[in-house]
JSON list of C-alpha atoms in Angstrom, two decimals:
[
{"chain": "A", "resi": 1, "resn": "LYS", "atom": "CA", "xyz": [0.00, 0.00, 0.00]},
{"chain": "A", "resi": 2, "resn": "GLN", "atom": "CA", "xyz": [1.39, 3.40, -1.00]},
{"chain": "A", "resi": 3, "resn": "GLU", "atom": "CA", "xyz": [2.07, 5.75, 1.89]},
{"chain": "A", "resi": 4, "resn": "VAL", "atom": "CA", "xyz": [3.13, 9.38, 1.58]},
{"chain": "A", "resi": 5, "resn": "THR", "atom": "CA", "xyz": [4.89, 11.29, 4.34]},
{"chain": "A", "resi": 6, "resn": "GLN", "atom": "CA", "xyz": [5.63, 15.00, 4.49]},
{"chain": "A", "resi": 7, "resn": "ILE", "atom": "CA", "xyz": [8.27, 16.57, 6.69]},
{"chain": "A", "resi": 8, "resn": "PRO", "atom": "CA", "xyz": [8.16, 18.92, 8.47]},
{"chain": "A", "resi": 9, "resn": "ALA", "atom": "CA", "xyz": [4.52, 18.99, 9.55]},
{"chain": "A", "resi": 10, "resn": "ALA", "atom": "CA", "xyz": [4.80, 22.71, 10.24]},
{"chain": "A", "resi": 11, "resn": "LEU", "atom": "CA", "xyz": [7.33, 25.42, 9.42]},
{"chain": "A", "resi": 12, "resn": "SER", "atom": "CA", "xyz": [7.59, 29.05, 10.47]},
{"chain": "A", "resi": 13, "resn": "VAL", "atom": "CA", "xyz": [10.09, 31.33, 8.72]},
{"chain": "A", "resi": 14, "resn": "PRO", "atom": "CA", "xyz": [10.73, 35.06, 8.31]},
{"chain": "A", "resi": 15, "resn": "GLU", "atom": "CA", "xyz": [10.00, 36.68, 4.99]},
{"chain": "A", "resi": 16, "resn": "GLY", "atom": "CA", "xyz": [12.75, 36.34, 2.39]},
{"chain": "A", "resi": 17, "resn": "GLU", "atom": "CA", "xyz": [14.06, 32.94, 3.43]},
{"chain": "A", "resi": 18, "resn": "ASN", "atom": "CA", "xyz": [14.53, 30.11, 0.98]},
{"chain": "A", "resi": 19, "resn": "LEU", "atom": "CA", "xyz": [12.92, 26.90, 2.18]},
{"chain": "A", "resi": 20, "resn": "VAL", "atom": "CA", "xyz": [12.57, 23.23, 1.33]},
{"chain": "A", "resi": 21, "resn": "LEU", "atom": "CA", "xyz": [9.56, 21.00, 1.90]},
{"chain": "A", "resi": 22, "resn": "ASN", "atom": "CA", "xyz": [10.02, 17.25, 1.78]},
{"chain": "A", "resi": 23, "resn": "CYS", "atom": "CA", "xyz": [7.78, 14.45, 0.54]},
{"chain": "A", "resi": 24, "resn": "SER", "atom": "CA", "xyz": [8.56, 10.74, 0.64]},
{"chain": "A", "resi": 25, "resn": "PHE", "atom": "CA", "xyz": [6.61, 7.77, -0.69]},
{"chain": "A", "resi": 26, "resn": "THR", "atom": "CA", "xyz": [6.98, 4.06, -0.07]},
{"chain": "A", "resi": 27, "resn": "ASP", "atom": "CA", "xyz": [6.31, 2.60, -3.54]},
{"chain": "A", "resi": 28, "resn": "SER", "atom": "CA", "xyz": [8.34, 3.94, -6.46]},
{"chain": "A", "resi": 29, "resn": "ALA", "atom": "CA", "xyz": [5.78, 2.68, -9.01]},
{"chain": "A", "resi": 30, "resn": "ILE", "atom": "CA", "xyz": [4.16, 6.07, -9.58]},
{"chain": "A", "resi": 31, "resn": "TYR", "atom": "CA", "xyz": [3.08, 7.81, -12.75]},
{"chain": "A", "resi": 32, "resn": "ASN", "atom": "CA", "xyz": [3.56, 11.38, -11.60]},
{"chain": "A", "resi": 33, "resn": "LEU", "atom": "CA", "xyz": [3.69, 13.57, -8.50]},
{"chain": "A", "resi": 34, "resn": "GLN", "atom": "CA", "xyz": [1.83, 16.80, -7.92]},
{"chain": "A", "resi": 35, "resn": "TRP", "atom": "CA", "xyz": [2.38, 19.55, -5.39]},
{"chain": "A", "resi": 36, "resn": "PHE", "atom": "CA", "xyz": [-0.66, 21.48, -4.22]},
{"chain": "A", "resi": 37, "resn": "ARG", "atom": "CA", "xyz": [-1.32, 24.51, -2.08]},
{"chain": "A", "resi": 38, "resn": "GLN", "atom": "CA", "xyz": [-4.32, 24.69, 0.24]},
{"chain": "A", "resi": 39, "resn": "ASP", "atom": "CA", "xyz": [-5.50, 27.81, 2.06]},
{"chain": "A", "resi": 40, "resn": "PRO", "atom": "CA", "xyz": [-7.53, 27.27, 5.26]},
{"chain": "A", "resi": 41, "resn": "GLY", "atom": "CA", "xyz": [-10.94, 25.74, 4.52]},
{"chain": "A", "resi": 42, "resn": "LYS", "atom": "CA", "xyz": [-10.39, 25.98, 0.77]},
{"chain": "A", "resi": 43, "resn": "GLY", "atom": "CA", "xyz": [-9.77, 23.64, -2.13]},
{"chain": "A", "resi": 44, "resn": "LEU", "atom": "CA", "xyz": [-6.45, 22.61, -3.63]},
{"chain": "A", "resi": 45, "resn": "THR", "atom": "CA", "xyz": [-4.49, 24.70, -6.10]},
{"chain": "A", "resi": 46, "resn": "SER", "atom": "CA", "xyz": [-2.10, 22.78, -8.34]},
{"chain": "A", "resi": 47, "resn": "LEU", "atom": "CA", "xyz": [1.45, 24.16, -8.19]},
{"chain": "A", "resi": 48, "resn": "LEU", "atom": "CA", "xyz": [3.62, 21.73, -10.10]},
{"chain": "A", "resi": 49, "resn": "LEU", "atom": "CA", "xyz": [3.26, 18.36, -11.82]},
{"chain": "A", "resi": 50, "resn": "ILE", "atom": "CA", "xyz": [6.30, 16.15, -12.33]},
{"chain": "A", "resi": 51, "resn": "GLN", "atom": "CA", "xyz": [5.93, 13.13, -14.58]},
{"chain": "A", "resi": 52, "resn": "SER", "atom": "CA", "xyz": [7.73, 9.95, -13.48]},
{"chain": "A", "resi": 53, "resn": "SER", "atom": "CA", "xyz": [10.26, 10.36, -16.31]},
{"chain": "A", "resi": 54, "resn": "GLN", "atom": "CA", "xyz": [11.19, 13.89, -15.20]},
{"chain": "A", "resi": 55, "resn": "ARG", "atom": "CA", "xyz": [13.62, 15.00, -12.51]},
{"chain": "A", "resi": 56, "resn": "GLU", "atom": "CA", "xyz": [12.56, 18.60, -12.02]},
{"chain": "A", "resi": 57, "resn": "GLN", "atom": "CA", "xyz": [9.90, 21.22, -12.72]},
{"chain": "A", "resi": 58, "resn": "THR", "atom": "CA", "xyz": [10.00, 24.96, -12.16]},
{"chain": "A", "resi": 59, "resn": "SER", "atom": "CA", "xyz": [7.33, 27.63, -11.94]},
{"chain": "A", "resi": 60, "resn": "GLY", "atom": "CA", "xyz": [8.36, 31.10, -10.87]},
{"chain": "A", "resi": 61, "resn": "ARG", "atom": "CA", "xyz": [9.87, 30.93, -7.37]},
{"chain": "A", "resi": 62, "resn": "LEU", "atom": "CA", "xyz": [8.94, 27.26, -7.03]},
{"chain": "A", "resi": 63, "resn": "ASN", "atom": "CA", "xyz": [11.10, 24.32, -8.00]},
{"chain": "A", "resi": 64, "resn": "ALA", "atom": "CA", "xyz": [10.16, 20.69, -7.45]},
{"chain": "A", "resi": 65, "resn": "SER", "atom": "CA", "xyz": [12.45, 17.71, -7.84]},
{"chain": "A", "resi": 66, "resn": "LEU", "atom": "CA", "xyz": [11.66, 14.01, -8.04]},
{"chain": "A", "resi": 67, "resn": "ASP", "atom": "CA", "xyz": [13.88, 11.01, -7.27]},
{"chain": "A", "resi": 68, "resn": "LYS", "atom": "CA", "xyz": [11.56, 8.12, -8.00]},
{"chain": "A", "resi": 69, "resn": "SER", "atom": "CA", "xyz": [14.05, 5.39, -7.17]},
{"chain": "A", "resi": 70, "resn": "SER", "atom": "CA", "xyz": [14.56, 6.70, -3.64]},
{"chain": "A", "resi": 71, "resn": "GLY", "atom": "CA", "xyz": [10.90, 7.67, -3.19]},
{"chain": "A", "resi": 72, "resn": "ARG", "atom": "CA", "xyz": [11.53, 11.37, -2.57]},
{"chain": "A", "resi": 73, "resn": "SER", "atom": "CA", "xyz": [10.42, 14.75, -3.83]},
{"chain": "A", "resi": 74, "resn": "THR", "atom": "CA", "xyz": [11.29, 18.24, -2.61]},
{"chain": "A", "resi": 75, "resn": "LEU", "atom": "CA", "xyz": [9.58, 21.55, -3.14]},
{"chain": "A", "resi": 76, "resn": "TYR", "atom": "CA", "xyz": [11.92, 24.52, -3.00]},
{"chain": "A", "resi": 77, "resn": "ILE", "atom": "CA", "xyz": [10.43, 27.97, -2.43]},
{"chain": "A", "resi": 78, "resn": "ALA", "atom": "CA", "xyz": [12.76, 30.87, -3.08]},
{"chain": "A", "resi": 79, "resn": "ALA", "atom": "CA", "xyz": [12.51, 34.24, -1.35]},
{"chain": "A", "resi": 80, "resn": "SER", "atom": "CA", "xyz": [9.42, 33.36, 0.68]},
{"chain": "A", "resi": 81, "resn": "GLN", "atom": "CA", "xyz": [6.63, 35.93, 1.11]},
{"chain": "A", "resi": 82, "resn": "PRO", "atom": "CA", "xyz": [3.76, 36.20, 3.62]},
{"chain": "A", "resi": 83, "resn": "GLY", "atom": "CA", "xyz": [1.37, 35.31, 0.79]},
{"chain": "A", "resi": 84, "resn": "ASP", "atom": "CA", "xyz": [3.06, 31.91, 0.60]},
{"chain": "A", "resi": 85, "resn": "SER", "atom": "CA", "xyz": [1.55, 30.99, 3.97]},
{"chain": "A", "resi": 86, "resn": "ALA", "atom": "CA", "xyz": [-0.64, 27.94, 3.42]},
{"chain": "A", "resi": 87, "resn": "THR", "atom": "CA", "xyz": [-0.58, 24.14, 3.68]},
{"chain": "A", "resi": 88, "resn": "TYR", "atom": "CA", "xyz": [1.43, 22.40, 1.00]},
{"chain": "A", "resi": 89, "resn": "LEU", "atom": "CA", "xyz": [0.40, 18.89, -0.02]},
{"chain": "A", "resi": 90, "resn": "CYS", "atom": "CA", "xyz": [2.16, 16.40, -2.23]},
{"chain": "A", "resi": 91, "resn": "ALA", "atom": "CA", "xyz": [0.29, 13.61, -3.99]},
{"chain": "A", "resi": 92, "resn": "VAL", "atom": "CA", "xyz": [1.52, 10.63, -5.97]},
{"chain": "A", "resi": 93, "resn": "ASN", "atom": "CA", "xyz": [-0.48, 9.23, -8.86]},
{"chain": "A", "resi": 94, "resn": "THR", "atom": "CA", "xyz": [-0.59, 5.45, -8.43]},
{"chain": "A", "resi": 95, "resn": "GLY", "atom": "CA", "xyz": [-2.28, 4.95, -11.79]},
{"chain": "A", "resi": 96, "resn": "PHE", "atom": "CA", "xyz": [-5.36, 6.13, -13.65]},
{"chain": "A", "resi": 97, "resn": "GLN", "atom": "CA", "xyz": [-5.48, 9.41, -11.73]},
{"chain": "A", "resi": 98, "resn": "LYS", "atom": "CA", "xyz": [-5.81, 7.86, -8.28]},
{"chain": "A", "resi": 99, "resn": "LEU", "atom": "CA", "xyz": [-3.90, 10.27, -6.02]},
{"chain": "A", "resi": 100, "resn": "VAL", "atom": "CA", "xyz": [-2.45, 9.34, -2.64]},
{"chain": "A", "resi": 101, "resn": "PHE", "atom": "CA", "xyz": [-1.76, 12.39, -0.48]},
{"chain": "A", "resi": 102, "resn": "GLY", "atom": "CA", "xyz": [0.52, 13.20, 2.39]},
{"chain": "A", "resi": 103, "resn": "THR", "atom": "CA", "xyz": [-0.81, 15.07, 5.42]},
{"chain": "A", "resi": 104, "resn": "GLY", "atom": "CA", "xyz": [0.84, 18.31, 4.35]},
{"chain": "A", "resi": 105, "resn": "THR", "atom": "CA", "xyz": [3.27, 20.90, 5.65]},
{"chain": "A", "resi": 106, "resn": "ARG", "atom": "CA", "xyz": [1.76, 24.03, 7.24]},
{"chain": "A", "resi": 107, "resn": "LEU", "atom": "CA", "xyz": [3.88, 27.01, 6.29]},
{"chain": "A", "resi": 108, "resn": "LEU", "atom": "CA", "xyz": [3.79, 30.39, 8.01]},
{"chain": "A", "resi": 109, "resn": "VAL", "atom": "CA", "xyz": [5.88, 33.21, 6.58]},
{"chain": "A", "resi": 110, "resn": "SER", "atom": "CA", "xyz": [6.14, 36.22, 8.89]},
{"chain": "A", "resi": 111, "resn": "PRO", "atom": "CA", "xyz": [6.66, 39.78, 7.62]},
{"chain": "B", "resi": 1, "resn": "ASP", "atom": "CA", "xyz": [-12.22, 29.37, -18.51]},
{"chain": "B", "resi": 2, "resn": "ALA", "atom": "CA", "xyz": [-14.30, 28.02, -15.63]},
{"chain": "B", "resi": 3, "resn": "GLY", "atom": "CA", "xyz": [-12.44, 25.78, -13.26]},
{"chain": "B", "resi": 4, "resn": "VAL", "atom": "CA", "xyz": [-13.92, 22.95, -11.23]},
{"chain": "B", "resi": 5, "resn": "THR", "atom": "CA", "xyz": [-17.06, 24.10, -9.45]},
{"chain": "B", "resi": 6, "resn": "GLN", "atom": "CA", "xyz": [-18.75, 22.41, -6.51]},
{"chain": "B", "resi": 7, "resn": "SER", "atom": "CA", "xyz": [-22.07, 22.99, -4.81]},
{"chain": "B", "resi": 8, "resn": "PRO", "atom": "CA", "xyz": [-23.11, 23.66, -2.18]},
{"chain": "B", "resi": 9, "resn": "THR", "atom": "CA", "xyz": [-20.14, 25.21, -0.36]},
{"chain": "B", "resi": 10, "resn": "HIS", "atom": "CA", "xyz": [-21.43, 24.34, 3.09]},
{"chain": "B", "resi": 11, "resn": "LEU", "atom": "CA", "xyz": [-24.00, 21.85, 4.33]},
{"chain": "B", "resi": 12, "resn": "ILE", "atom": "CA", "xyz": [-25.30, 20.78, 7.74]},
{"chain": "B", "resi": 13, "resn": "LYS", "atom": "CA", "xyz": [-27.09, 17.45, 8.04]},
{"chain": "B", "resi": 14, "resn": "THR", "atom": "CA", "xyz": [-28.39, 15.26, 10.86]},
{"chain": "B", "resi": 15, "resn": "ARG", "atom": "CA", "xyz": [-27.16, 11.74, 11.54]},
{"chain": "B", "resi": 16, "resn": "GLY", "atom": "CA", "xyz": [-29.02, 9.17, 9.45]},
{"chain": "B", "resi": 17, "resn": "GLN", "atom": "CA", "xyz": [-29.92, 11.60, 6.70]},
{"chain": "B", "resi": 18, "resn": "GLN", "atom": "CA", "xyz": [-28.80, 11.43, 3.09]},
{"chain": "B", "resi": 19, "resn": "VAL", "atom": "CA", "xyz": [-26.82, 14.09, 1.19]},
{"chain": "B", "resi": 20, "resn": "THR", "atom": "CA", "xyz": [-25.98, 14.85, -2.44]},
{"chain": "B", "resi": 21, "resn": "LEU", "atom": "CA", "xyz": [-22.97, 16.91, -3.47]},
{"chain": "B", "resi": 22, "resn": "ARG", "atom": "CA", "xyz": [-22.40, 18.20, -6.99]},
{"chain": "B", "resi": 23, "resn": "CYS", "atom": "CA", "xyz": [-19.39, 18.85, -9.18]},
{"chain": "B", "resi": 24, "resn": "SER", "atom": "CA", "xyz": [-18.89, 20.39, -12.61]},
{"chain": "B", "resi": 25, "resn": "PRO", "atom": "CA", "xyz": [-15.48, 19.60, -14.09]},
{"chain": "B", "resi": 26, "resn": "LYS", "atom": "CA", "xyz": [-13.12, 22.06, -15.69]},
{"chain": "B", "resi": 27, "resn": "SER", "atom": "CA", "xyz": [-14.12, 22.86, -19.26]},
{"chain": "B", "resi": 28, "resn": "GLY", "atom": "CA", "xyz": [-12.91, 20.11, -21.59]},
{"chain": "B", "resi": 29, "resn": "HIS", "atom": "CA", "xyz": [-12.31, 17.55, -18.84]},
{"chain": "B", "resi": 30, "resn": "ASP", "atom": "CA", "xyz": [-14.03, 14.17, -18.88]},
{"chain": "B", "resi": 31, "resn": "THR", "atom": "CA", "xyz": [-12.91, 12.43, -15.67]},
{"chain": "B", "resi": 32, "resn": "VAL", "atom": "CA", "xyz": [-14.11, 13.25, -12.17]},
{"chain": "B", "resi": 33, "resn": "SER", "atom": "CA", "xyz": [-12.71, 11.94, -8.88]},
{"chain": "B", "resi": 34, "resn": "TRP", "atom": "CA", "xyz": [-14.02, 12.54, -5.36]},
{"chain": "B", "resi": 35, "resn": "TYR", "atom": "CA", "xyz": [-11.94, 12.89, -2.20]},
{"chain": "B", "resi": 36, "resn": "GLN", "atom": "CA", "xyz": [-12.76, 13.22, 1.49]},
{"chain": "B", "resi": 37, "resn": "GLN", "atom": "CA", "xyz": [-10.53, 15.42, 3.64]},
{"chain": "B", "resi": 38, "resn": "ALA", "atom": "CA", "xyz": [-10.92, 15.21, 7.40]},
{"chain": "B", "resi": 39, "resn": "LEU", "atom": "CA", "xyz": [-9.59, 18.09, 9.49]},
{"chain": "B", "resi": 40, "resn": "GLY", "atom": "CA", "xyz": [-5.80, 18.12, 9.60]},
{"chain": "B", "resi": 41, "resn": "GLN", "atom": "CA", "xyz": [-5.48, 15.21, 7.18]},
{"chain": "B", "resi": 42, "resn": "GLY", "atom": "CA", "xyz": [-4.67, 14.81, 3.51]},
{"chain": "B", "resi": 43, "resn": "PRO", "atom": "CA", "xyz": [-7.49, 14.02, 1.08]},
{"chain": "B", "resi": 44, "resn": "GLN", "atom": "CA", "xyz": [-8.53, 10.36, 0.77]},
{"chain": "B", "resi": 45, "resn": "PHE", "atom": "CA", "xyz": [-9.67, 8.94, -2.58]},
{"chain": "B", "resi": 46, "resn": "ILE", "atom": "CA", "xyz": [-13.35, 7.90, -2.63]},
{"chain": "B", "resi": 47, "resn": "PHE", "atom": "CA", "xyz": [-13.99, 6.98, -6.27]},
{"chain": "B", "resi": 48, "resn": "GLN", "atom": "CA", "xyz": [-13.57, 8.05, -9.87]},
{"chain": "B", "resi": 49, "resn": "TYR", "atom": "CA", "xyz": [-15.95, 8.36, -12.81]},
{"chain": "B", "resi": 50, "resn": "TYR", "atom": "CA", "xyz": [-15.14, 8.15, -16.49]},
{"chain": "B", "resi": 51, "resn": "GLU", "atom": "CA", "xyz": [-17.61, 7.61, -19.35]},
{"chain": "B", "resi": 52, "resn": "GLU", "atom": "CA", "xyz": [-20.43, 7.61, -16.80]},
{"chain": "B", "resi": 53, "resn": "GLU", "atom": "CA", "xyz": [-19.03, 4.56, -14.99]},
{"chain": "B", "resi": 54, "resn": "GLU", "atom": "CA", "xyz": [-17.24, 4.13, -11.67]},
{"chain": "B", "resi": 55, "resn": "ARG", "atom": "CA", "xyz": [-13.72, 3.11, -12.67]},
{"chain": "B", "resi": 56, "resn": "GLN", "atom": "CA", "xyz": [-11.88, 2.99, -9.36]},
{"chain": "B", "resi": 57, "resn": "ARG", "atom": "CA", "xyz": [-12.93, 3.00, -5.75]},
{"chain": "B", "resi": 58, "resn": "GLY", "atom": "CA", "xyz": [-11.07, 3.68, -2.54]},
{"chain": "B", "resi": 59, "resn": "ASN", "atom": "CA", "xyz": [-11.68, 2.14, 0.87]},
{"chain": "B", "resi": 60, "resn": "PHE", "atom": "CA", "xyz": [-15.12, 3.63, 1.49]},
{"chain": "B", "resi": 61, "resn": "PRO", "atom": "CA", "xyz": [-18.36, 1.79, 2.35]},
{"chain": "B", "resi": 62, "resn": "ASP", "atom": "CA", "xyz": [-21.26, 1.36, -0.03]},
{"chain": "B", "resi": 63, "resn": "ARG", "atom": "CA", "xyz": [-23.04, 4.24, 1.71]},
{"chain": "B", "resi": 64, "resn": "PHE", "atom": "CA", "xyz": [-20.94, 6.37, -0.62]},
{"chain": "B", "resi": 65, "resn": "SER", "atom": "CA", "xyz": [-22.17, 6.27, -4.19]},
{"chain": "B", "resi": 66, "resn": "GLY", "atom": "CA", "xyz": [-21.96, 8.48, -7.22]},
{"chain": "B", "resi": 67, "resn": "HIS", "atom": "CA", "xyz": [-23.02, 9.25, -10.69]},
{"chain": "B", "resi": 68, "resn": "GLN", "atom": "CA", "xyz": [-21.61, 10.92, -13.77]},
{"chain": "B", "resi": 69, "resn": "PHE", "atom": "CA", "xyz": [-23.85, 12.57, -16.32]},
{"chain": "B", "resi": 70, "resn": "PRO", "atom": "CA", "xyz": [-23.40, 12.84, -20.12]},
{"chain": "B", "resi": 71, "resn": "ASN", "atom": "CA", "xyz": [-22.10, 16.40, -19.70]},
{"chain": "B", "resi": 72, "resn": "TYR", "atom": "CA", "xyz": [-19.34, 14.97, -17.41]},
{"chain": "B", "resi": 73, "resn": "SER", "atom": "CA", "xyz": [-20.70, 16.58, -14.25]},
{"chain": "B", "resi": 74, "resn": "SER", "atom": "CA", "xyz": [-20.93, 14.31, -11.23]},
{"chain": "B", "resi": 75, "resn": "GLU", "atom": "CA", "xyz": [-22.76, 13.76, -7.97]},
{"chain": "B", "resi": 76, "resn": "LEU", "atom": "CA", "xyz": [-21.60, 12.19, -4.73]},
{"chain": "B", "resi": 77, "resn": "ASN", "atom": "CA", "xyz": [-24.31, 10.65, -2.55]},
{"chain": "B", "resi": 78, "resn": "VAL", "atom": "CA", "xyz": [-23.84, 9.62, 1.04]},
{"chain": "B", "resi": 79, "resn": "ASN", "atom": "CA", "xyz": [-26.59, 7.64, 2.81]},
{"chain": "B", "resi": 80, "resn": "ALA", "atom": "CA", "xyz": [-27.17, 7.06, 6.52]},
{"chain": "B", "resi": 81, "resn": "LEU", "atom": "CA", "xyz": [-24.82, 9.86, 7.55]},
{"chain": "B", "resi": 82, "resn": "LEU", "atom": "CA", "xyz": [-22.52, 9.32, 10.52]},
{"chain": "B", "resi": 83, "resn": "LEU", "atom": "CA", "xyz": [-20.80, 11.96, 12.63]},
{"chain": "B", "resi": 84, "resn": "GLY", "atom": "CA", "xyz": [-17.51, 10.71, 11.15]},
{"chain": "B", "resi": 85, "resn": "ASP", "atom": "CA", "xyz": [-18.63, 11.72, 7.67]},
{"chain": "B", "resi": 86, "resn": "SER", "atom": "CA", "xyz": [-18.08, 15.36, 8.63]},
{"chain": "B", "resi": 87, "resn": "ALA", "atom": "CA", "xyz": [-15.31, 16.55, 6.32]},
{"chain": "B", "resi": 88, "resn": "LEU", "atom": "CA", "xyz": [-14.39, 18.67, 3.32]},
{"chain": "B", "resi": 89, "resn": "TYR", "atom": "CA", "xyz": [-15.40, 16.84, 0.14]},
{"chain": "B", "resi": 90, "resn": "LEU", "atom": "CA", "xyz": [-13.28, 17.67, -2.86]},
{"chain": "B", "resi": 91, "resn": "CYS", "atom": "CA", "xyz": [-13.91, 17.03, -6.51]},
{"chain": "B", "resi": 92, "resn": "ALA", "atom": "CA", "xyz": [-11.05, 16.76, -9.01]},
{"chain": "B", "resi": 93, "resn": "SER", "atom": "CA", "xyz": [-11.23, 16.69, -12.79]},
{"chain": "B", "resi": 94, "resn": "SER", "atom": "CA", "xyz": [-8.80, 15.73, -15.49]},
{"chain": "B", "resi": 95, "resn": "LEU", "atom": "CA", "xyz": [-8.73, 14.87, -19.17]},
{"chain": "B", "resi": 96, "resn": "VAL", "atom": "CA", "xyz": [-8.09, 11.39, -20.48]},
{"chain": "B", "resi": 97, "resn": "THR", "atom": "CA", "xyz": [-6.19, 11.81, -23.74]},
{"chain": "B", "resi": 98, "resn": "GLY", "atom": "CA", "xyz": [-6.25, 8.55, -25.66]},
{"chain": "B", "resi": 99, "resn": "ILE", "atom": "CA", "xyz": [-4.38, 6.07, -23.52]},
{"chain": "B", "resi": 100, "resn": "GLU", "atom": "CA", "xyz": [-2.81, 8.80, -21.36]},
{"chain": "B", "resi": 101, "resn": "TRP", "atom": "CA", "xyz": [-4.63, 8.83, -18.04]},
{"chain": "B", "resi": 102, "resn": "ASN", "atom": "CA", "xyz": [-1.98, 10.39, -15.91]},
{"chain": "B", "resi": 103, "resn": "THR", "atom": "CA", "xyz": [-2.50, 14.06, -16.55]},
{"chain": "B", "resi": 104, "resn": "GLU", "atom": "CA", "xyz": [-2.75, 17.00, -14.19]},
{"chain": "B", "resi": 105, "resn": "ALA", "atom": "CA", "xyz": [-5.67, 16.97, -11.73]},
{"chain": "B", "resi": 106, "resn": "PHE", "atom": "CA", "xyz": [-7.54, 20.18, -10.93]},
{"chain": "B", "resi": 107, "resn": "PHE", "atom": "CA", "xyz": [-9.57, 20.53, -7.76]},
{"chain": "B", "resi": 108, "resn": "GLY", "atom": "CA", "xyz": [-12.65, 22.50, -6.81]},
{"chain": "B", "resi": 109, "resn": "GLN", "atom": "CA", "xyz": [-13.14, 24.57, -3.67]},
{"chain": "B", "resi": 110, "resn": "GLY", "atom": "CA", "xyz": [-14.88, 21.75, -1.88]},
{"chain": "B", "resi": 111, "resn": "THR", "atom": "CA", "xyz": [-18.09, 21.23, 0.06]},
{"chain": "B", "resi": 112, "resn": "ARG", "atom": "CA", "xyz": [-17.84, 21.42, 3.85]},
{"chain": "B", "resi": 113, "resn": "LEU", "atom": "CA", "xyz": [-20.25, 18.82, 5.27]},
{"chain": "B", "resi": 114, "resn": "THR", "atom": "CA", "xyz": [-21.08, 18.91, 8.95]},
{"chain": "B", "resi": 115, "resn": "VAL", "atom": "CA", "xyz": [-23.09, 16.04, 10.43]},
{"chain": "B", "resi": 116, "resn": "VAL", "atom": "CA", "xyz": [-24.73, 16.77, 13.80]}
]
């Protein structure tokens, strides 16, 4: 059974810091991995999608990497801003669009 | 371009009642999946609809059922509500392109269900 773990569970940083969020999964047989952002009580906003054949994806200040063989992905956020405060979720696609999620990292960026 | 829309946004029901939640996928998408997110947890896969049929199902009891309509919109029905069914219910849509199923999933804003 695929299990996804995110570390740390919570993170508090001052504005301007670069930070790394970690995601690990137990079964390397995945089709892709997606990072999402969730604001309190809201839905999920897709940030980045990395296909299993890719190593990295970038969007603005966000960069996500994937090491499928070791079951790890990282989300790098450069020059963090208070507007980045949210919960970040990673999800692995185990086939046919079935996503298995981690429990998320709650990020607070202070001005 | 309209994204994934869900209705209603909030709902309060009594134990034992039945509830129906609705989802309209992103324009051009043909696959709809439903997830349940308990407070402080990641979303859990309930089931998925494609071509008006349930294609995959997670570890949820038969009290949870669904439907997909010809216009690709979908409903989630929950019977005999329990207190533990209180959660945020999320709908995700994607596009199946030929044999490529593993495309980007887009989520709606969710329906907050409270069972009292």
